[in-house]
Amino acid sequence: MTKPPQIFDRRQQRLRLTRAERLGYADFLLARVCDELAERLAAVKRSFSRALDLGTPHCGAVATLAASGQVEHVLRAAPVLYLSRPALSGAAAVVADEELVPFAPKSFDLVVSLLALHGVNDLPGTLAQIRRCLVDDGLFIGCLFGGGTLSELRAAFATAEAEIEGGVSPRVAPFADLRDVGALLQRAGLALPVTDVDTLTVRYDNAFALMRDLRAMGLTNTLAERRRTPLRRATLMRAAAIYAERFAMADGRIPATFDIVWLSGWAPHESQQKPLRPGSAKMRLADALKGLEPPGEGKDD
């Protein structure tokens, strides 16, 4: 098999997340998606005996699953664990890499992953491993950062580097497109795939406040092709100025866009709805649409 391209430095990701956890993880985005997870699970009228939280930073997903009343046993698997946190009370946990899911086939009837899978090098492979560890008719639900995330910061840095350093280096990760994610769910063998995007705008006093939050979420630059020399102060200051010049709102604060792409799918089971075979329809589309045209339409002049 061909090794997937190494877009991210996974070791550096773990170090950045460890630092964020140690210094105080900024969990406002995670709290938002945990609330959304609770709502999406509540819409699924069933219970789950064994659930896996795969890669979610911090512990919010574990607490959400425990509070749902729908899950009997929860296992957290993530590259960085802080077992002393109250949210993990009563839940098992193992250190694991999202790219190498270390569980036997059909081990769980629910897998969730929040704000983690945008950082794997082989998203198709990870989704296939999630599919493999689900029982028949098991559910996967997760979210990751999408294409519009931090678009303002990306543009500001690109312009500043071009002006001051004569070139542009990769500083903001490439994020998945909504349509691509839907296709990857099907490719992984998950049935009834659903994707949607929730776009959040967070306001900051300046670009430096945004960067502090990114650092506190372990989301600073871990691209494998990142420039290894320290960022020039002049470039940083110019990027902050460009950010304010181009994107500042009426009150002087700057917006930061976060696209949260939600994805879900089921391990196939014979009880699930199946699409009709081509040619099996019992009524022509034209007949079904008769009487629906507005007056005067669908007629010859």
Tab-separated table of N, CA and C in Angstrom, residues 7-8 13 116-119 123 144-151 154 171-178 180-181 214 219 223 257-259 261:
chain	number	residue	atom	x	y	z
A	7	ILE	N	1.251	15.260	5.790
A	7	ILE	CA	0.892	16.675	5.814
A	7	ILE	C	1.216	17.288	7.175
A	8	PHE	N	0.990	16.492	8.224
A	8	PHE	CA	1.147	16.995	9.587
A	8	PHE	C	2.277	16.275	10.311
A	13	GLN	N	2.209	17.690	16.977
A	13	GLN	CA	0.821	17.868	17.414
A	13	GLN	C	0.641	17.421	18.861
A	116	ALA	N	-10.822	16.554	16.062
A	116	ALA	CA	-9.556	15.822	16.070
A	116	ALA	C	-9.141	15.357	14.678
A	117	LEU	N	-10.077	14.889	13.874
A	117	LEU	CA	-9.719	14.185	12.642
A	117	LEU	C	-9.180	15.092	11.543
A	118	HIS	N	-9.312	16.424	11.681
A	118	HIS	CA	-8.698	17.318	10.703
A	118	HIS	C	-7.178	17.263	10.782
A	119	GLY	N	-6.630	16.681	11.841
A	119	GLY	CA	-5.188	16.648	12.030
A	119	GLY	C	-4.534	15.331	11.672
A	123	LEU	N	-7.045	10.602	6.457
A	123	LEU	CA	-8.441	10.622	6.885
A	123	LEU	C	-9.238	9.452	6.309
A	144	LEU	N	-15.055	17.992	12.553
A	144	LEU	CA	-13.686	18.445	12.334
A	144	LEU	C	-13.735	19.826	11.701
A	145	PHE	N	-12.612	20.517	11.711
A	145	PHE	CA	-12.570	21.843	11.112
A	145	PHE	C	-12.638	21.736	9.594
A	146	GLY	N	-13.448	22.614	8.977
A	146	GLY	CA	-13.635	22.608	7.537
A	146	GLY	C	-12.901	23.724	6.831
A	147	GLY	N	-13.116	23.790	5.525
A	147	GLY	CA	-12.301	24.604	4.631
A	147	GLY	C	-12.201	26.080	4.941
A	148	GLY	N	-13.258	26.693	5.480
A	148	GLY	CA	-13.214	28.128	5.738
A	148	GLY	C	-12.575	28.522	7.046
A	149	THR	N	-12.120	27.548	7.814
A	149	THR	CA	-11.562	27.832	9.139
A	149	THR	C	-10.304	28.698	9.057
A	150	LEU	N	-10.305	29.761	9.838
A	150	LEU	CA	-9.165	30.678	9.945
A	150	LEU	C	-8.750	31.269	8.596
A	151	SER	N	-9.730	31.468	7.720
A	151	SER	CA	-9.416	32.032	6.404
A	151	SER	C	-8.821	33.430	6.517
A	154	ARG	N	-5.147	33.116	7.571
A	154	ARG	CA	-4.371	32.591	6.443
A	154	ARG	C	-4.040	33.721	5.459
A	171	ARG	N	1.278	28.089	6.927
A	171	ARG	CA	1.090	28.390	8.347
A	171	ARG	C	-0.267	27.939	8.880
A	172	VAL	N	-1.263	27.835	8.021
A	172	VAL	CA	-2.587	27.378	8.441
A	172	VAL	C	-2.900	26.096	7.687
A	173	ALA	N	-3.320	25.076	8.402
A	173	ALA	CA	-3.518	23.760	7.818
A	173	ALA	C	-4.600	23.762	6.750
A	174	PRO	N	-4.470	22.892	5.734
A	174	PRO	CA	-5.569	22.703	4.783
A	174	PRO	C	-6.681	21.910	5.454
A	175	PHE	N	-7.912	22.375	5.340
A	175	PHE	CA	-9.029	21.700	5.993
A	175	PHE	C	-9.944	21.080	4.947
A	176	ALA	N	-10.681	20.055	5.364
A	176	ALA	CA	-11.488	19.262	4.437
A	176	ALA	C	-12.690	20.046	3.933
A	177	ASP	N	-13.061	19.763	2.686
A	177	ASP	CA	-14.257	20.326	2.086
A	177	ASP	C	-15.460	19.450	2.441
A	178	LEU	N	-16.619	20.091	2.603
A	178	LEU	CA	-17.825	19.371	3.017
A	178	LEU	C	-18.156	18.229	2.064
A	180	ASP	N	-16.160	16.628	0.029
A	180	ASP	CA	-15.140	15.582	0.093
A	180	ASP	C	-15.378	14.653	1.285
A	181	VAL	N	-15.772	15.236	2.415
A	181	VAL	CA	-16.002	14.428	3.615
A	181	VAL	C	-17.140	13.439	3.382
A	214	LEU	N	-5.474	29.918	20.006
A	214	LEU	CA	-5.035	28.787	19.186
A	214	LEU	C	-3.933	28.000	19.909
A	219	LEU	N	-3.507	24.277	18.670
A	219	LEU	CA	-3.774	24.389	17.239
A	219	LEU	C	-2.770	25.261	16.497
A	223	LEU	N	2.295	21.784	10.553
A	223	LEU	CA	2.462	21.274	9.197
A	223	LEU	C	3.873	20.723	9.013
A	257	THR	N	-13.110	32.985	11.720
A	257	THR	CA	-14.093	32.010	11.247
A	257	THR	C	-13.647	30.593	11.575
A	258	PHE	N	-14.585	29.806	12.086
A	258	PHE	CA	-14.355	28.377	12.314
A	258	PHE	C	-15.500	27.614	11.649
A	259	ASP	N	-15.193	26.860	10.614
A	259	ASP	CA	-16.171	25.975	9.989
A	259	ASP	C	-16.114	24.623	10.697
A	261	VAL	N	-17.392	21.043	10.462
A	261	VAL	CA	-18.034	20.074	9.578
A	261	VAL	C	-18.457	18.856	10.401
